[in-house]
Amino acid sequence: MKRYFMAMMRPSRDILLFSVLLGITATYFASWLPDITNVVGIEGSRISSVVSFGALNGMIFGPILGPAISFLGVLLHGLSNPGFFEKDTFHLISPLFVVFSSLIGALLLSGRIKLALILYAIPLVAWYAFSTGRNVFYYPWYHILVLVVFYEFENRYNKRLNSSKFFLFIYLFLVASIAVLADHIVGSTTALIFYDLPPAMFVSVALLYPVERSILALCSAFVVYVLFLMVRVILQDIKAFEDRAQEIKEGTIEEYMQMEVKKVLNKQEKK
């Protein structure tokens, strides 16, 4: 799988520039999209579309370009919104949560799993440094569950990713899930720094946010999955073309050698 990922990360300069501009533009417009409410009929549920693009940018563009694209896209949204800079500090730094999501997704998909999980664990552990976090100790249950599932999946099925489309999609979904959950937990933990939030606020959404984050992760995973399949087909076609060219080359050389040998033998017979 890393082979196809690296192929996606090393396009030509023109394609890369176009892709970066497209990523920034898509993230910018995603910031303006209205939140999706009442997900699957659950009253009060809400999904911000830009979070999905944060994970997506990281998984597609890598740990440097991915977070940069997410940051620029959300920043442009802020610059074009006169009321953005009048908001409090928490809302001003909230674009960094999307950047963090991009970074985690990029690190996981590029193979730097230990670093990604360490960064992911920092806000998760910090949650329990606050009294509200300790009161609602079970709030990050889904963050921990996905982390454990990803760890087990990585150890058991990593070698099957190149041969199984099903396992590939599940892996991408788990990576995307951790990425969007990283945005969620760092936002939730940071909110405790700036606001005196009652435990009841988190209790009310403890069973809701997994649905929201799973839908966001599913969208990101599906896009990356399609791109992976496209790159895989292209690379396979290139390999088949190279093999065919090599066969033709070897056949031409063999034919040339046979003709030259025949010429030498004919000359010797004439002598």
PDB file of C-alpha atoms in Angstrom:
ATOM      1  CA  MET A   1       0.000   0.000   0.000  1.00  0.00           C
ATOM      2  CA  LYS A   2       2.862   2.387   0.752  1.00  0.00           C
ATOM      3  CA  ARG A   3       3.965   2.036  -2.861  1.00  0.00           C
ATOM      4  CA  TYR A   4       0.680   3.486  -4.100  1.00  0.00           C
ATOM      5  CA  PHE A   5       0.709   6.139  -1.398  1.00  0.00           C
ATOM      6  CA  MET A   6       4.182   7.301  -2.425  1.00  0.00           C
ATOM      7  CA  ALA A   7       3.057   7.386  -6.064  1.00  0.00           C
ATOM      8  CA  MET A   8       0.252   9.732  -5.040  1.00  0.00           C
ATOM      9  CA  MET A   9       2.718  11.902  -3.123  1.00  0.00           C
ATOM     10  CA  ARG A  10       5.112  12.320  -6.084  1.00  0.00           C
ATOM     11  CA  PRO A  11       3.159  13.669  -9.042  1.00  0.00           C
ATOM     12  CA  SER A  12       4.658  16.041 -11.591  1.00  0.00           C
ATOM     13  CA  ARG A  13       5.161  19.665 -10.578  1.00  0.00           C
ATOM     14  CA  ASP A  14       2.215  20.948 -12.633  1.00  0.00           C
ATOM     15  CA  ILE A  15      -0.145  18.289 -11.294  1.00  0.00           C
ATOM     16  CA  LEU A  16       1.044  18.941  -7.735  1.00  0.00           C
ATOM     17  CA  LEU A  17       0.460  22.697  -8.053  1.00  0.00           C
ATOM     18  CA  PHE A  18      -3.007  22.150  -9.489  1.00  0.00           C
ATOM     19  CA  SER A  19      -3.827  19.612  -6.750  1.00  0.00           C
ATOM     20  CA  VAL A  20      -2.680  21.963  -3.978  1.00  0.00           C
ATOM     21  CA  LEU A  21      -4.764  24.843  -5.343  1.00  0.00           C
ATOM     22  CA  LEU A  22      -7.730  22.504  -5.691  1.00  0.00           C
ATOM     23  CA  GLY A  23      -7.278  21.296  -2.102  1.00  0.00           C
ATOM     24  CA  ILE A  24      -7.127  24.847  -0.737  1.00  0.00           C
ATOM     25  CA  THR A  25     -10.179  25.877  -2.757  1.00  0.00           C
ATOM     26  CA  ALA A  26     -12.184  22.818  -1.690  1.00  0.00           C
ATOM     27  CA  THR A  27     -11.286  23.379   1.979  1.00  0.00           C
ATOM     28  CA  TYR A  28     -12.212  27.051   1.697  1.00  0.00           C
ATOM     29  CA  PHE A  29     -15.650  26.320   0.295  1.00  0.00           C
ATOM     30  CA  ALA A  30     -16.142  23.484   2.787  1.00  0.00           C
ATOM     31  CA  SER A  31     -15.667  26.072   5.535  1.00  0.00           C
ATOM     32  CA  TRP A  32     -18.648  27.974   4.165  1.00  0.00           C
ATOM     33  CA  LEU A  33     -20.913  24.983   3.857  1.00  0.00           C
ATOM     34  CA  PRO A  34     -23.642  24.851   6.500  1.00  0.00           C
ATOM     35  CA  ASP A  35     -23.257  22.239   9.177  1.00  0.00           C
ATOM     36  CA  ILE A  36     -25.203  19.047   8.641  1.00  0.00           C
ATOM     37  CA  THR A  37     -27.776  18.719  11.408  1.00  0.00           C
ATOM     38  CA  ASN A  38     -30.039  15.966  12.695  1.00  0.00           C
ATOM     39  CA  VAL A  39     -27.771  13.223  11.361  1.00  0.00           C
ATOM     40  CA  VAL A  40     -29.599   9.921  10.751  1.00  0.00           C
ATOM     41  CA  GLY A  41     -32.602  11.415  12.508  1.00  0.00           C
ATOM     42  CA  ILE A  42     -30.816  12.184  15.785  1.00  0.00           C
ATOM     43  CA  GLU A  43     -32.070  15.539  17.036  1.00  0.00           C
ATOM     44  CA  GLY A  44     -29.367  18.086  17.813  1.00  0.00           C
ATOM     45  CA  SER A  45     -26.580  16.285  15.954  1.00  0.00           C
ATOM     46  CA  ARG A  46     -24.247  18.467  13.887  1.00  0.00           C
ATOM     47  CA  ILE A  47     -21.357  17.840  11.485  1.00  0.00           C
ATOM     48  CA  SER A  48     -18.915  20.473  10.214  1.00  0.00           C
ATOM     49  CA  SER A  49     -17.932  19.575   6.650  1.00  0.00           C
ATOM     50  CA  VAL A  50     -14.463  21.096   6.906  1.00  0.00           C
ATOM     51  CA  VAL A  51     -13.380  18.476   9.456  1.00  0.00           C
ATOM     52  CA  SER A  52     -13.722  15.809   6.795  1.00  0.00           C
ATOM     53  CA  PHE A  53     -11.487  17.852   4.486  1.00  0.00           C
ATOM     54  CA  GLY A  54      -8.884  18.161   7.233  1.00  0.00           C
ATOM     55  CA  ALA A  55      -8.427  14.401   7.373  1.00  0.00           C
ATOM     56  CA  LEU A  56      -8.694  14.134   3.602  1.00  0.00           C
ATOM     57  CA  ASN A  57      -5.985  16.731   2.941  1.00  0.00           C
ATOM     58  CA  GLY A  58      -3.563  14.978   5.255  1.00  0.00           C
ATOM     59  CA  MET A  59      -4.199  11.533   3.787  1.00  0.00           C
ATOM     60  CA  ILE A  60      -3.770  12.781   0.215  1.00  0.00           C
ATOM     61  CA  PHE A  61      -1.029  15.406   0.447  1.00  0.00           C
ATOM     62  CA  GLY A  62       1.154  14.126   3.299  1.00  0.00           C
ATOM     63  CA  PRO A  63       2.384  15.558   6.621  1.00  0.00           C
ATOM     64  CA  ILE A  64       3.700  18.861   5.204  1.00  0.00           C
ATOM     65  CA  LEU A  65       1.368  19.915   2.411  1.00  0.00           C
ATOM     66  CA  GLY A  66      -1.720  18.377   4.012  1.00  0.00           C
ATOM     67  CA  PRO A  67      -1.753  20.505   7.193  1.00  0.00           C
ATOM     68  CA  ALA A  68      -0.651  23.567   5.197  1.00  0.00           C
ATOM     69  CA  ILE A  69      -3.550  23.192   2.758  1.00  0.00           C
ATOM     70  CA  SER A  70      -6.028  22.744   5.601  1.00  0.00           C
ATOM     71  CA  PHE A  71      -4.674  25.811   7.402  1.00  0.00           C
ATOM     72  CA  LEU A  72      -4.709  28.024   4.306  1.00  0.00           C
ATOM     73  CA  GLY A  73      -8.206  26.909   3.345  1.00  0.00           C
ATOM     74  CA  VAL A  74      -9.653  27.691   6.780  1.00  0.00           C
ATOM     75  CA  LEU A  75      -7.554  30.868   7.114  1.00  0.00           C
ATOM     76  CA  LEU A  76      -8.908  32.209   3.813  1.00  0.00           C
ATOM     77  CA  HIS A  77     -12.371  31.550   5.157  1.00  0.00           C
ATOM     78  CA  GLY A  78     -11.522  33.625   8.226  1.00  0.00           C
ATOM     79  CA  LEU A  79     -10.013  36.464   6.196  1.00  0.00           C
ATOM     80  CA  SER A  80     -13.123  36.668   4.030  1.00  0.00           C
ATOM     81  CA  ASN A  81     -15.403  36.688   7.074  1.00  0.00           C
ATOM     82  CA  PRO A  82     -15.366  40.131   8.782  1.00  0.00           C
ATOM     83  CA  GLY A  83     -16.678  38.742  12.029  1.00  0.00           C
ATOM     84  CA  PHE A  84     -14.093  35.997  12.363  1.00  0.00           C
ATOM     85  CA  PHE A  85     -11.425  38.052  14.147  1.00  0.00           C
ATOM     86  CA  GLU A  86     -13.953  39.452  16.588  1.00  0.00           C
ATOM     87  CA  LYS A  87     -14.495  36.009  18.068  1.00  0.00           C
ATOM     88  CA  ASP A  88     -12.848  34.772  21.247  1.00  0.00           C
ATOM     89  CA  THR A  89      -9.457  33.071  21.405  1.00  0.00           C
ATOM     90  CA  PHE A  90     -10.846  29.555  21.245  1.00  0.00           C
ATOM     91  CA  HIS A  91     -12.589  30.202  17.924  1.00  0.00           C
ATOM     92  CA  LEU A  92      -9.526  32.002  16.565  1.00  0.00           C
ATOM     93  CA  ILE A  93      -7.301  28.975  17.175  1.00  0.00           C
ATOM     94  CA  SER A  94      -9.919  26.426  16.096  1.00  0.00           C
ATOM     95  CA  PRO A  95      -8.399  26.157  12.556  1.00  0.00           C
ATOM     96  CA  LEU A  96      -5.392  24.548  14.231  1.00  0.00           C
ATOM     97  CA  PHE A  97      -7.625  21.642  15.244  1.00  0.00           C
ATOM     98  CA  VAL A  98      -8.240  20.891  11.561  1.00  0.00           C
ATOM     99  CA  VAL A  99      -4.492  21.179  10.924  1.00  0.00           C
ATOM    100  CA  PHE A 100      -3.888  18.669  13.713  1.00  0.00           C
ATOM    101  CA  SER A 101      -6.358  16.298  12.075  1.00  0.00           C
ATOM    102  CA  SER A 102      -4.485  16.588   8.763  1.00  0.00           C
ATOM    103  CA  LEU A 103      -1.160  15.920  10.453  1.00  0.00           C
ATOM    104  CA  ILE A 104      -2.380  12.791  12.241  1.00  0.00           C
ATOM    105  CA  GLY A 105      -3.951  11.333   9.092  1.00  0.00           C
ATOM    106  CA  ALA A 106      -0.820  12.047   7.048  1.00  0.00           C
ATOM    107  CA  LEU A 107       1.550  10.518   9.588  1.00  0.00           C
ATOM    108  CA  LEU A 108      -0.517   7.352   9.882  1.00  0.00           C
ATOM    109  CA  LEU A 109      -0.798   6.810   6.152  1.00  0.00           C
ATOM    110  CA  SER A 110       2.887   7.552   5.536  1.00  0.00           C
ATOM    111  CA  GLY A 111       3.970   4.901   8.038  1.00  0.00           C
ATOM    112  CA  ARG A 112       4.997   7.135  10.965  1.00  0.00           C
ATOM    113  CA  ILE A 113       2.486   5.455  13.204  1.00  0.00           C
ATOM    114  CA  LYS A 114       4.296   5.804  16.550  1.00  0.00           C
ATOM    115  CA  LEU A 115       4.670   9.568  16.171  1.00  0.00           C
ATOM    116  CA  ALA A 116       1.050   9.913  15.070  1.00  0.00           C
ATOM    117  CA  LEU A 117      -0.283   7.936  18.028  1.00  0.00           C
ATOM    118  CA  ILE A 118       1.900   9.842  20.506  1.00  0.00           C
ATOM    119  CA  LEU A 119       0.524  13.150  19.217  1.00  0.00           C
ATOM    120  CA  TYR A 120      -2.989  11.703  19.255  1.00  0.00           C
ATOM    121  CA  ALA A 121      -2.571  10.579  22.881  1.00  0.00           C
ATOM    122  CA  ILE A 122      -1.425  13.986  24.188  1.00  0.00           C
ATOM    123  CA  PRO A 123      -4.852  15.734  24.180  1.00  0.00           C
ATOM    124  CA  LEU A 124      -6.463  12.430  25.126  1.00  0.00           C
ATOM    125  CA  VAL A 125      -4.393  12.197  28.310  1.00  0.00           C
ATOM    126  CA  ALA A 126      -4.731  15.953  28.913  1.00  0.00           C
ATOM    127  CA  TRP A 127      -8.503  15.503  29.073  1.00  0.00           C
ATOM    128  CA  TYR A 128      -8.103  13.911  32.493  1.00  0.00           C
ATOM    129  CA  ALA A 129      -6.079  16.855  33.820  1.00  0.00           C
ATOM    130  CA  PHE A 130      -9.340  18.806  34.206  1.00  0.00           C
ATOM    131  CA  SER A 131     -12.006  18.182  36.813  1.00  0.00           C
ATOM    132  CA  THR A 132     -14.706  18.071  34.120  1.00  0.00           C
ATOM    133  CA  GLY A 133     -12.665  15.516  32.233  1.00  0.00           C
ATOM    134  CA  ARG A 134     -12.328  13.342  35.314  1.00  0.00           C
ATOM    135  CA  ASN A 135     -16.027  13.616  36.064  1.00  0.00           C
ATOM    136  CA  VAL A 136     -16.886  12.499  32.528  1.00  0.00           C
ATOM    137  CA  PHE A 137     -14.017  10.032  32.355  1.00  0.00           C
ATOM    138  CA  TYR A 138     -15.820   7.853  29.828  1.00  0.00           C
ATOM    139  CA  TYR A 139     -16.287  10.689  27.300  1.00  0.00           C
ATOM    140  CA  PRO A 140     -13.316   9.693  25.056  1.00  0.00           C
ATOM    141  CA  TRP A 141     -14.436   6.050  24.955  1.00  0.00           C
ATOM    142  CA  TYR A 142     -14.751   6.043  21.185  1.00  0.00           C
ATOM    143  CA  HIS A 143     -11.327   7.652  20.732  1.00  0.00           C
ATOM    144  CA  ILE A 144      -9.779   4.836  22.745  1.00  0.00           C
ATOM    145  CA  LEU A 145     -11.840   2.124  21.057  1.00  0.00           C
ATOM    146  CA  VAL A 146     -10.803   3.224  17.555  1.00  0.00           C
ATOM    147  CA  LEU A 147      -7.190   3.459  18.699  1.00  0.00           C
ATOM    148  CA  VAL A 148      -7.236  -0.136  19.979  1.00  0.00           C
ATOM    149  CA  VAL A 149      -8.981  -1.421  16.835  1.00  0.00           C
ATOM    150  CA  PHE A 150      -6.476   0.353  14.599  1.00  0.00           C
ATOM    151  CA  TYR A 151      -3.533  -1.057  16.562  1.00  0.00           C
ATOM    152  CA  GLU A 152      -4.881  -4.613  16.306  1.00  0.00           C
ATOM    153  CA  PHE A 153      -5.742  -4.219  12.624  1.00  0.00           C
ATOM    154  CA  GLU A 154      -2.296  -2.845  11.837  1.00  0.00           C
ATOM    155  CA  ASN A 155      -0.604  -5.803  13.525  1.00  0.00           C
ATOM    156  CA  ARG A 156      -2.827  -8.530  12.049  1.00  0.00           C
ATOM    157  CA  TYR A 157      -3.806  -7.426   8.561  1.00  0.00           C
ATOM    158  CA  ASN A 158      -1.169  -4.973   7.353  1.00  0.00           C
ATOM    159  CA  LYS A 159       0.274  -7.502   4.890  1.00  0.00           C
ATOM    160  CA  ARG A 160      -3.142  -8.027   3.273  1.00  0.00           C
ATOM    161  CA  LEU A 161      -3.696  -4.394   2.322  1.00  0.00           C
ATOM    162  CA  ASN A 162      -2.121  -4.758  -1.117  1.00  0.00           C
ATOM    163  CA  SER A 163      -4.157  -7.839  -2.018  1.00  0.00           C
ATOM    164  CA  SER A 164      -7.551  -7.079  -0.494  1.00  0.00           C
ATOM    165  CA  LYS A 165      -9.700  -4.069  -1.371  1.00  0.00           C
ATOM    166  CA  PHE A 166     -11.887  -4.763   1.649  1.00  0.00           C
ATOM    167  CA  PHE A 167      -9.003  -4.614   4.122  1.00  0.00           C
ATOM    168  CA  LEU A 168      -7.636  -1.550   2.337  1.00  0.00           C
ATOM    169  CA  PHE A 169     -10.911   0.324   2.791  1.00  0.00           C
ATOM    170  CA  ILE A 170     -11.207  -0.688   6.446  1.00  0.00           C
ATOM    171  CA  TYR A 171      -7.646   0.503   7.050  1.00  0.00           C
ATOM    172  CA  LEU A 172      -8.325   3.852   5.380  1.00  0.00           C
ATOM    173  CA  PHE A 173     -11.520   4.214   7.404  1.00  0.00           C
ATOM    174  CA  LEU A 174      -9.620   3.599  10.646  1.00  0.00           C
ATOM    175  CA  VAL A 175      -6.933   6.121   9.664  1.00  0.00           C
ATOM    176  CA  ALA A 176      -9.581   8.700   8.780  1.00  0.00           C
ATOM    177  CA  SER A 177     -11.430   7.949  12.026  1.00  0.00           C
ATOM    178  CA  ILE A 178      -8.357   8.632  14.132  1.00  0.00           C
ATOM    179  CA  ALA A 179      -7.729  11.837  12.165  1.00  0.00           C
ATOM    180  CA  VAL A 180     -11.233  13.264  12.690  1.00  0.00           C
ATOM    181  CA  LEU A 181     -11.244  12.102  16.304  1.00  0.00           C
ATOM    182  CA  ALA A 182      -7.935  13.910  16.823  1.00  0.00           C
ATOM    183  CA  ASP A 183      -9.649  17.141  15.800  1.00  0.00           C
ATOM    184  CA  HIS A 184     -12.506  16.321  18.179  1.00  0.00           C
ATOM    185  CA  ILE A 185     -10.483  15.512  21.287  1.00  0.00           C
ATOM    186  CA  VAL A 186      -8.043  18.389  20.905  1.00  0.00           C
ATOM    187  CA  GLY A 187     -11.006  20.735  20.464  1.00  0.00           C
ATOM    188  CA  SER A 188     -12.847  19.304  23.467  1.00  0.00           C
ATOM    189  CA  THR A 189      -9.777  19.426  25.704  1.00  0.00           C
ATOM    190  CA  THR A 190      -8.843  22.954  24.612  1.00  0.00           C
ATOM    191  CA  ALA A 191     -12.398  24.105  25.301  1.00  0.00           C
ATOM    192  CA  LEU A 192     -11.901  23.172  28.959  1.00  0.00           C
ATOM    193  CA  ILE A 193      -9.013  25.655  29.115  1.00  0.00           C
ATOM    194  CA  PHE A 194     -11.086  28.611  27.931  1.00  0.00           C
ATOM    195  CA  TYR A 195     -14.537  27.809  29.283  1.00  0.00           C
ATOM    196  CA  ASP A 196     -16.025  26.537  32.520  1.00  0.00           C
ATOM    197  CA  LEU A 197     -18.019  23.776  30.855  1.00  0.00           C
ATOM    198  CA  PRO A 198     -20.280  21.590  33.003  1.00  0.00           C
ATOM    199  CA  PRO A 199     -19.911  17.800  32.770  1.00  0.00           C
ATOM    200  CA  ALA A 200     -23.536  17.532  31.642  1.00  0.00           C
ATOM    201  CA  MET A 201     -22.601  19.151  28.327  1.00  0.00           C
ATOM    202  CA  PHE A 202     -20.285  16.282  27.481  1.00  0.00           C
ATOM    203  CA  VAL A 203     -22.559  13.615  28.894  1.00  0.00           C
ATOM    204  CA  SER A 204     -25.270  14.653  26.453  1.00  0.00           C
ATOM    205  CA  VAL A 205     -23.062  14.013  23.397  1.00  0.00           C
ATOM    206  CA  ALA A 206     -21.019  11.026  24.593  1.00  0.00           C
ATOM    207  CA  LEU A 207     -23.063   8.674  22.408  1.00  0.00           C
ATOM    208  CA  LEU A 208     -23.652  11.166  19.611  1.00  0.00           C
ATOM    209  CA  TYR A 209     -20.181  12.231  18.482  1.00  0.00           C
ATOM    210  CA  PRO A 210     -19.160   8.680  17.388  1.00  0.00           C
ATOM    211  CA  VAL A 211     -21.942   8.779  14.778  1.00  0.00           C
ATOM    212  CA  GLU A 212     -20.839  12.200  13.530  1.00  0.00           C
ATOM    213  CA  ARG A 213     -17.157  11.330  13.405  1.00  0.00           C
ATOM    214  CA  SER A 214     -17.800   7.987  11.716  1.00  0.00           C
ATOM    215  CA  ILE A 215     -19.704   9.699   8.904  1.00  0.00           C
ATOM    216  CA  LEU A 216     -16.898  12.230   8.445  1.00  0.00           C
ATOM    217  CA  ALA A 217     -14.305   9.453   8.413  1.00  0.00           C
ATOM    218  CA  LEU A 218     -16.366   7.431   5.960  1.00  0.00           C
ATOM    219  CA  CYS A 219     -16.446  10.335   3.491  1.00  0.00           C
ATOM    220  CA  SER A 220     -12.677  10.883   3.706  1.00  0.00           C
ATOM    221  CA  ALA A 221     -11.880   7.176   3.469  1.00  0.00           C
ATOM    222  CA  PHE A 222     -14.086   6.721   0.399  1.00  0.00           C
ATOM    223  CA  VAL A 223     -12.360   9.526  -1.535  1.00  0.00           C
ATOM    224  CA  VAL A 224      -8.868   8.284  -0.678  1.00  0.00           C
ATOM    225  CA  TYR A 225      -9.915   4.705  -1.462  1.00  0.00           C
ATOM    226  CA  VAL A 226     -11.031   5.701  -4.964  1.00  0.00           C
ATOM    227  CA  LEU A 227      -7.776   7.592  -5.514  1.00  0.00           C
ATOM    228  CA  PHE A 228      -5.777   4.573  -4.355  1.00  0.00           C
ATOM    229  CA  LEU A 229      -7.575   2.321  -6.808  1.00  0.00           C
ATOM    230  CA  MET A 230      -6.973   4.797  -9.629  1.00  0.00           C
ATOM    231  CA  VAL A 231      -3.267   5.036  -8.840  1.00  0.00           C
ATOM    232  CA  ARG A 232      -3.038   1.255  -8.528  1.00  0.00           C
ATOM    233  CA  VAL A 233      -4.582   0.735 -11.971  1.00  0.00           C
ATOM    234  CA  ILE A 234      -2.291   3.359 -13.511  1.00  0.00           C
ATOM    235  CA  LEU A 235       0.808   1.789 -11.966  1.00  0.00           C
ATOM    236  CA  GLN A 236      -0.267  -1.674 -13.081  1.00  0.00           C
ATOM    237  CA  ASP A 237      -0.799  -0.419 -16.640  1.00  0.00           C
ATOM    238  CA  ILE A 238       2.622   1.219 -16.598  1.00  0.00           C
ATOM    239  CA  LYS A 239       4.192  -2.019 -15.334  1.00  0.00           C
ATOM    240  CA  ALA A 240       2.433  -4.020 -18.050  1.00  0.00           C
ATOM    241  CA  PHE A 241       3.625  -1.534 -20.684  1.00  0.00           C
ATOM    242  CA  GLU A 242       7.199  -1.720 -19.388  1.00  0.00           C
ATOM    243  CA  ASP A 243       7.115  -5.521 -19.392  1.00  0.00           C
ATOM    244  CA  ARG A 244       5.798  -5.565 -22.945  1.00  0.00           C
ATOM    245  CA  ALA A 245       8.454  -3.081 -24.053  1.00  0.00           C
ATOM    246  CA  GLN A 246      11.130  -5.252 -22.435  1.00  0.00           C
ATOM    247  CA  GLU A 247       9.807  -8.331 -24.238  1.00  0.00           C
ATOM    248  CA  ILE A 248       9.901  -6.508 -27.567  1.00  0.00           C
ATOM    249  CA  LYS A 249      13.398  -5.258 -26.837  1.00  0.00           C
ATOM    250  CA  GLU A 250      14.652  -8.735 -25.921  1.00  0.00           C
ATOM    251  CA  GLY A 251      12.950 -10.216 -28.986  1.00  0.00           C
ATOM    252  CA  THR A 252      14.547  -7.625 -31.238  1.00  0.00           C
ATOM    253  CA  ILE A 253      17.989  -8.278 -29.780  1.00  0.00           C
ATOM    254  CA  GLU A 254      17.545 -12.026 -30.147  1.00  0.00           C
ATOM    255  CA  GLU A 255      16.400 -11.625 -33.736  1.00  0.00           C
ATOM    256  CA  TYR A 256      19.338  -9.350 -34.484  1.00  0.00           C
ATOM    257  CA  MET A 257      21.806 -11.820 -32.973  1.00  0.00           C
ATOM    258  CA  GLN A 258      20.362 -14.695 -34.974  1.00  0.00           C
ATOM    259  CA  MET A 259      20.617 -12.707 -38.207  1.00  0.00           C
ATOM    260  CA  GLU A 260      24.202 -11.735 -37.477  1.00  0.00           C
ATOM    261  CA  VAL A 261      25.127 -15.321 -36.630  1.00  0.00           C
ATOM    262  CA  LYS A 262      23.564 -16.501 -39.868  1.00  0.00           C
ATOM    263  CA  LYS A 263      25.523 -13.922 -41.815  1.00  0.00           C
ATOM    264  CA  VAL A 264      28.783 -15.084 -40.223  1.00  0.00           C
ATOM    265  CA  LEU A 265      27.977 -18.730 -40.928  1.00  0.00           C
ATOM    266  CA  ASN A 266      27.087 -17.965 -44.536  1.00  0.00           C
ATOM    267  CA  LYS A 267      30.352 -16.130 -45.023  1.00  0.00           C
ATOM    268  CA  GLN A 268      32.287 -19.055 -43.562  1.00  0.00           C
ATOM    269  CA  GLU A 269      30.465 -21.508 -45.853  1.00  0.00           C
ATOM    270  CA  LYS A 270      31.346 -19.415 -48.907  1.00  0.00           C
ATOM    271  CA  LYS A 271      34.973 -19.472 -47.914  1.00  0.00           C
TER     272      LYS A 271
END
